[in-house]
Amino acid sequence: MELVPIPPDITPAGYAWQLLQHHTATDDQIDFVALLACPIQKAWLEKPLHQRKLSPVSSQHFVRMIGLGGGGCGKSWMLNKMIKPLVAQFFEGRNSYIAVCATNAGARHVQGRTLHAGTGLGATSSMKIASLHLTPEARKKMEATCKNTACLAVDEVSQAAAPLLHAASLRFSFGREIIHKLKLEHYLEASQTFGAIFCVILLGDFLQLPPVPEALSLLHPILHTTYEQQQARV
């Protein structure tokens, strides 16, 4: 992460503009960063002068964005060079920004972790709600990881199975429930997803889909497939 020197009284919008001037960004990238800078600016202006670090919990202002683009268009670059320093500058605490990805290679590009590692799930973990509850030890780890998180960026979201994305949202809610006094029955509301994080960004290329095991594909012998697959082949 690269922080651009700024005056002590600069606003989030002003800082975002400095970042965009410091780096060469496309018009689409400028527009994308502006969609994040605008609600941060509004929340910042409503804070008292002596409390200008923002809360990591969404309230009146929150951001839910999705960005689509092919490989190499600059999604990861935009996260690392502009969005990460913007969040780190105006939200307090460690881990104010977290990036996760569906794959190990993608996680390295966004300087983050995989969806499984970021939520304390294993490769064989069940995605059923009853199995996603946190043990006391797991809760401590999740709280340490995400209690201060104000921005969560999920890259390669098109390669993440829907149950895994739901599990990640629910695990973040469990990890922030006590500290931020969340009501879990509302965890599917737009402002409450992923533990009511101020900003959630989903990025990916929707022409890039997760691999399909042969046993679940049309290449598998029809006699050994599920009833649903057999109906699709008729």
PDB file of C-alpha atoms in Angstrom, residues 38-215:
ATOM      1  CA  CYS A  38     -18.825   9.907  -2.025  1.00  0.00           C
ATOM      2  CA  PRO A  39     -20.467   8.033   0.920  1.00  0.00           C
ATOM      3  CA  ILE A  40     -17.199   8.173   2.901  1.00  0.00           C
ATOM      4  CA  GLN A  41     -17.187  11.938   2.346  1.00  0.00           C
ATOM      5  CA  LYS A  42     -20.807  12.244   3.538  1.00  0.00           C
ATOM      6  CA  ALA A  43     -20.142  10.174   6.664  1.00  0.00           C
ATOM      7  CA  TRP A  44     -16.939  12.134   7.372  1.00  0.00           C
ATOM      8  CA  LEU A  45     -18.692  15.508   7.128  1.00  0.00           C
ATOM      9  CA  GLU A  46     -21.289  14.406   9.680  1.00  0.00           C
ATOM     10  CA  LYS A  47     -18.667  13.501  12.289  1.00  0.00           C
ATOM     11  CA  PRO A  48     -17.544  16.025  14.952  1.00  0.00           C
ATOM     12  CA  LEU A  49     -14.177  17.642  14.230  1.00  0.00           C
ATOM     13  CA  HIS A  50     -12.485  15.732  17.069  1.00  0.00           C
ATOM     14  CA  GLN A  51     -13.892  12.364  15.912  1.00  0.00           C
ATOM     15  CA  ARG A  52     -12.982  12.282  12.258  1.00  0.00           C
ATOM     16  CA  LYS A  53     -12.067   8.568  12.147  1.00  0.00           C
ATOM     17  CA  LEU A  54     -15.142   6.771  10.826  1.00  0.00           C
ATOM     18  CA  SER A  55     -17.027   3.781  12.213  1.00  0.00           C
ATOM     19  CA  PRO A  56     -16.555   0.452  10.405  1.00  0.00           C
ATOM     20  CA  VAL A  57     -20.286  -0.264  10.705  1.00  0.00           C
ATOM     21  CA  SER A  58     -22.766   0.882   8.089  1.00  0.00           C
ATOM     22  CA  SER A  59     -25.566   3.112   9.286  1.00  0.00           C
ATOM     23  CA  GLN A  60     -27.095   5.870   7.188  1.00  0.00           C
ATOM     24  CA  HIS A  61     -24.244   5.683   4.697  1.00  0.00           C
ATOM     25  CA  PHE A  62     -22.985   2.396   3.301  1.00  0.00           C
ATOM     26  CA  VAL A  63     -21.600   1.042   0.034  1.00  0.00           C
ATOM     27  CA  ARG A  64     -22.381  -2.126  -1.898  1.00  0.00           C
ATOM     28  CA  MET A  65     -20.645  -2.177  -5.290  1.00  0.00           C
ATOM     29  CA  ILE A  66     -19.918  -4.682  -8.026  1.00  0.00           C
ATOM     30  CA  GLY A  67     -17.253  -4.232 -10.681  1.00  0.00           C
ATOM     31  CA  LEU A  68     -16.971  -6.399 -13.794  1.00  0.00           C
ATOM     32  CA  GLY A  69     -14.016  -6.587 -16.108  1.00  0.00           C
ATOM     33  CA  GLY A  70     -11.773  -9.015 -17.923  1.00  0.00           C
ATOM     34  CA  GLY A  71      -8.395 -10.123 -16.673  1.00  0.00           C
ATOM     35  CA  GLY A  72      -5.760  -7.390 -16.837  1.00  0.00           C
ATOM     36  CA  CYS A  73      -8.184  -4.449 -16.884  1.00  0.00           C
ATOM     37  CA  GLY A  74      -6.854  -3.135 -13.560  1.00  0.00           C
ATOM     38  CA  LYS A  75      -9.329  -4.306 -10.911  1.00  0.00           C
ATOM     39  CA  SER A  76      -6.654  -5.549  -8.496  1.00  0.00           C
ATOM     40  CA  TRP A  77      -4.460  -2.523  -9.219  1.00  0.00           C
ATOM     41  CA  MET A  78      -7.340  -0.208  -8.341  1.00  0.00           C
ATOM     42  CA  LEU A  79      -7.913  -2.006  -5.042  1.00  0.00           C
ATOM     43  CA  ASN A  80      -4.251  -1.886  -4.004  1.00  0.00           C
ATOM     44  CA  LYS A  81      -3.359   1.604  -5.185  1.00  0.00           C
ATOM     45  CA  MET A  82      -6.495   3.621  -4.516  1.00  0.00           C
ATOM     46  CA  ILE A  83      -9.234   1.962  -2.488  1.00  0.00           C
ATOM     47  CA  LYS A  84      -7.022   0.383   0.188  1.00  0.00           C
ATOM     48  CA  PRO A  85      -5.156   3.620   1.101  1.00  0.00           C
ATOM     49  CA  LEU A  86      -8.394   5.630   1.018  1.00  0.00           C
ATOM     50  CA  VAL A  87     -10.027   3.319   3.558  1.00  0.00           C
ATOM     51  CA  ALA A  88      -6.899   3.100   5.727  1.00  0.00           C
ATOM     52  CA  GLN A  89      -6.709   6.894   5.916  1.00  0.00           C
ATOM     53  CA  PHE A  90     -10.220   7.554   7.225  1.00  0.00           C
ATOM     54  CA  PHE A  91     -11.180   4.442   9.219  1.00  0.00           C
ATOM     55  CA  GLU A  92      -9.425   3.512  12.439  1.00  0.00           C
ATOM     56  CA  GLY A  93      -7.977   0.239  13.647  1.00  0.00           C
ATOM     57  CA  ARG A  94      -6.061  -2.645  12.127  1.00  0.00           C
ATOM     58  CA  ASN A  95      -7.696  -4.593   9.304  1.00  0.00           C
ATOM     59  CA  SER A  96      -9.904  -1.672   8.290  1.00  0.00           C
ATOM     60  CA  TYR A  97      -9.511  -3.044   4.764  1.00  0.00           C
ATOM     61  CA  ILE A  98      -9.599  -6.760   3.935  1.00  0.00           C
ATOM     62  CA  ALA A  99      -9.359  -8.400   0.531  1.00  0.00           C
ATOM     63  CA  VAL A 100     -10.394 -11.992  -0.122  1.00  0.00           C
ATOM     64  CA  CYS A 101     -10.494 -14.059  -3.284  1.00  0.00           C
ATOM     65  CA  ALA A 102     -11.892 -17.365  -4.477  1.00  0.00           C
ATOM     66  CA  THR A 103      -8.441 -18.649  -5.494  1.00  0.00           C
ATOM     67  CA  ASN A 104      -4.942 -18.604  -4.012  1.00  0.00           C
ATOM     68  CA  ALA A 105      -3.401 -16.954  -7.079  1.00  0.00           C
ATOM     69  CA  GLY A 106      -6.027 -14.212  -7.063  1.00  0.00           C
ATOM     70  CA  ALA A 107      -5.575 -13.642  -3.328  1.00  0.00           C
ATOM     71  CA  ARG A 108      -1.893 -12.880  -3.878  1.00  0.00           C
ATOM     72  CA  HIS A 109      -2.779 -10.288  -6.520  1.00  0.00           C
ATOM     73  CA  VAL A 110      -5.060  -8.385  -4.141  1.00  0.00           C
ATOM     74  CA  GLN A 111      -2.671  -8.827  -1.194  1.00  0.00           C
ATOM     75  CA  GLY A 112      -5.301 -10.767   0.702  1.00  0.00           C
ATOM     76  CA  ARG A 113      -6.472 -14.260   1.602  1.00  0.00           C
ATOM     77  CA  THR A 114      -8.789 -16.854   0.161  1.00  0.00           C
ATOM     78  CA  LEU A 115     -12.464 -16.790   1.075  1.00  0.00           C
ATOM     79  CA  HIS A 116     -11.982 -19.973   3.095  1.00  0.00           C
ATOM     80  CA  ALA A 117      -8.980 -18.682   5.029  1.00  0.00           C
ATOM     81  CA  GLY A 118     -10.534 -15.262   5.600  1.00  0.00           C
ATOM     82  CA  THR A 119     -13.589 -16.781   7.252  1.00  0.00           C
ATOM     83  CA  GLY A 120     -11.951 -19.669   9.089  1.00  0.00           C
ATOM     84  CA  LEU A 121     -13.473 -22.360   6.864  1.00  0.00           C
ATOM     85  CA  GLY A 122     -11.770 -25.509   5.684  1.00  0.00           C
ATOM     86  CA  ALA A 123     -11.949 -27.153   2.280  1.00  0.00           C
ATOM     87  CA  THR A 124     -14.400 -29.743   3.621  1.00  0.00           C
ATOM     88  CA  SER A 125     -16.439 -27.397   5.846  1.00  0.00           C
ATOM     89  CA  SER A 126     -20.199 -27.674   5.554  1.00  0.00           C
ATOM     90  CA  MET A 127     -22.019 -24.638   4.142  1.00  0.00           C
ATOM     91  CA  LYS A 128     -25.175 -25.350   6.153  1.00  0.00           C
ATOM     92  CA  ILE A 129     -26.152 -22.541   8.527  1.00  0.00           C
ATOM     93  CA  ALA A 130     -26.108 -24.824  11.567  1.00  0.00           C
ATOM     94  CA  SER A 131     -22.496 -25.745  10.801  1.00  0.00           C
ATOM     95  CA  LEU A 132     -21.358 -22.143  10.297  1.00  0.00           C
ATOM     96  CA  HIS A 133     -21.808 -21.049  13.910  1.00  0.00           C
ATOM     97  CA  LEU A 134     -18.574 -20.112  15.638  1.00  0.00           C
ATOM     98  CA  THR A 135     -17.026 -21.942  18.537  1.00  0.00           C
ATOM     99  CA  PRO A 136     -15.675 -19.661  21.306  1.00  0.00           C
ATOM    100  CA  GLU A 137     -12.149 -20.046  19.919  1.00  0.00           C
ATOM    101  CA  ALA A 138     -13.246 -19.427  16.330  1.00  0.00           C
ATOM    102  CA  ARG A 139     -15.238 -16.370  17.435  1.00  0.00           C
ATOM    103  CA  LYS A 140     -12.141 -14.814  18.999  1.00  0.00           C
ATOM    104  CA  LYS A 141     -10.231 -15.306  15.760  1.00  0.00           C
ATOM    105  CA  MET A 142     -13.018 -13.849  13.627  1.00  0.00           C
ATOM    106  CA  GLU A 143     -13.432 -10.885  15.977  1.00  0.00           C
ATOM    107  CA  ALA A 144      -9.707 -10.159  15.789  1.00  0.00           C
ATOM    108  CA  THR A 145      -9.860 -10.384  12.003  1.00  0.00           C
ATOM    109  CA  CYS A 146     -12.950  -8.374  11.167  1.00  0.00           C
ATOM    110  CA  LYS A 147     -14.081  -6.251  14.125  1.00  0.00           C
ATOM    111  CA  ASN A 148     -12.493  -3.112  12.605  1.00  0.00           C
ATOM    112  CA  THR A 149     -13.156  -3.972   8.964  1.00  0.00           C
ATOM    113  CA  ALA A 150     -14.751  -1.065   7.122  1.00  0.00           C
ATOM    114  CA  CYS A 151     -14.160  -2.308   3.578  1.00  0.00           C
ATOM    115  CA  LEU A 152     -14.267  -5.878   2.303  1.00  0.00           C
ATOM    116  CA  ALA A 153     -13.189  -6.513  -1.272  1.00  0.00           C
ATOM    117  CA  VAL A 154     -14.113  -9.892  -2.778  1.00  0.00           C
ATOM    118  CA  ASP A 155     -12.212 -10.554  -5.998  1.00  0.00           C
ATOM    119  CA  GLU A 156     -13.002 -13.265  -8.583  1.00  0.00           C
ATOM    120  CA  VAL A 157     -16.511 -13.421  -7.142  1.00  0.00           C
ATOM    121  CA  SER A 158     -17.740 -15.203 -10.278  1.00  0.00           C
ATOM    122  CA  GLN A 159     -15.605 -18.197  -9.292  1.00  0.00           C
ATOM    123  CA  ALA A 160     -17.030 -18.372  -5.772  1.00  0.00           C
ATOM    124  CA  ALA A 161     -19.985 -20.700  -5.277  1.00  0.00           C
ATOM    125  CA  ALA A 162     -23.101 -19.007  -3.916  1.00  0.00           C
ATOM    126  CA  PRO A 163     -23.137 -21.128  -0.702  1.00  0.00           C
ATOM    127  CA  LEU A 164     -19.538 -20.085   0.027  1.00  0.00           C
ATOM    128  CA  LEU A 165     -20.329 -16.395  -0.469  1.00  0.00           C
ATOM    129  CA  HIS A 166     -23.336 -16.729   1.833  1.00  0.00           C
ATOM    130  CA  ALA A 167     -21.199 -18.567   4.400  1.00  0.00           C
ATOM    131  CA  ALA A 168     -18.610 -15.777   4.322  1.00  0.00           C
ATOM    132  CA  SER A 169     -21.300 -13.137   4.870  1.00  0.00           C
ATOM    133  CA  LEU A 170     -22.760 -15.074   7.788  1.00  0.00           C
ATOM    134  CA  ARG A 171     -19.355 -15.739   9.393  1.00  0.00           C
ATOM    135  CA  PHE A 172     -18.526 -12.034   9.262  1.00  0.00           C
ATOM    136  CA  SER A 173     -21.877 -11.341  10.916  1.00  0.00           C
ATOM    137  CA  PHE A 174     -21.089 -13.816  13.696  1.00  0.00           C
ATOM    138  CA  GLY A 175     -17.638 -12.287  14.167  1.00  0.00           C
ATOM    139  CA  ARG A 176     -18.992  -8.728  14.497  1.00  0.00           C
ATOM    140  CA  GLU A 177     -22.283  -9.507  16.231  1.00  0.00           C
ATOM    141  CA  ILE A 178     -21.253  -8.889  19.841  1.00  0.00           C
ATOM    142  CA  ILE A 179     -18.777  -6.038  19.354  1.00  0.00           C
ATOM    143  CA  HIS A 180     -21.087  -3.971  17.139  1.00  0.00           C
ATOM    144  CA  LYS A 181     -24.392  -5.113  18.699  1.00  0.00           C
ATOM    145  CA  LEU A 182     -25.808  -6.513  15.472  1.00  0.00           C
ATOM    146  CA  LYS A 183     -29.156  -8.253  15.140  1.00  0.00           C
ATOM    147  CA  LEU A 184     -28.471 -11.470  13.265  1.00  0.00           C
ATOM    148  CA  GLU A 185     -32.062 -11.826  12.083  1.00  0.00           C
ATOM    149  CA  HIS A 186     -31.347  -8.850   9.801  1.00  0.00           C
ATOM    150  CA  TYR A 187     -28.107 -10.198   8.319  1.00  0.00           C
ATOM    151  CA  LEU A 188     -29.540 -10.461   4.786  1.00  0.00           C
ATOM    152  CA  GLU A 189     -30.599  -6.816   4.608  1.00  0.00           C
ATOM    153  CA  ALA A 190     -28.454  -4.767   2.237  1.00  0.00           C
ATOM    154  CA  SER A 191     -26.811  -2.662   4.936  1.00  0.00           C
ATOM    155  CA  GLN A 192     -26.262  -5.662   7.240  1.00  0.00           C
ATOM    156  CA  THR A 193     -24.518  -8.058   4.840  1.00  0.00           C
ATOM    157  CA  PHE A 194     -21.064  -9.255   5.906  1.00  0.00           C
ATOM    158  CA  GLY A 195     -21.621  -8.012   9.444  1.00  0.00           C
ATOM    159  CA  ALA A 196     -22.831  -4.524   8.482  1.00  0.00           C
ATOM    160  CA  ILE A 197     -19.453  -3.584   7.007  1.00  0.00           C
ATOM    161  CA  PHE A 198     -19.466  -0.016   5.708  1.00  0.00           C
ATOM    162  CA  CYS A 199     -18.284  -1.017   2.244  1.00  0.00           C
ATOM    163  CA  VAL A 200     -18.450  -4.342   0.374  1.00  0.00           C
ATOM    164  CA  ILE A 201     -16.967  -4.526  -3.122  1.00  0.00           C
ATOM    165  CA  LEU A 202     -17.509  -7.537  -5.403  1.00  0.00           C
ATOM    166  CA  LEU A 203     -15.162  -7.780  -8.365  1.00  0.00           C
ATOM    167  CA  GLY A 204     -14.845 -10.348 -11.106  1.00  0.00           C
ATOM    168  CA  ASP A 205     -15.079 -11.420 -14.701  1.00  0.00           C
ATOM    169  CA  PHE A 206     -18.401 -13.147 -15.296  1.00  0.00           C
ATOM    170  CA  LEU A 207     -17.028 -14.970 -18.303  1.00  0.00           C
ATOM    171  CA  GLN A 208     -14.652 -16.696 -15.876  1.00  0.00           C
ATOM    172  CA  LEU A 209     -16.622 -19.409 -14.118  1.00  0.00           C
ATOM    173  CA  PRO A 210     -15.617 -21.964 -11.480  1.00  0.00           C
ATOM    174  CA  PRO A 211     -14.400 -25.348 -12.732  1.00  0.00           C
ATOM    175  CA  VAL A 212     -17.056 -28.055 -12.980  1.00  0.00           C
ATOM    176  CA  PRO A 213     -16.087 -31.566 -11.827  1.00  0.00           C
ATOM    177  CA  GLU A 214     -16.500 -34.220 -14.502  1.00  0.00           C
ATOM    178  CA  ALA A 215     -19.010 -36.069 -12.301  1.00  0.00           C
TER     179      ALA A 215
END
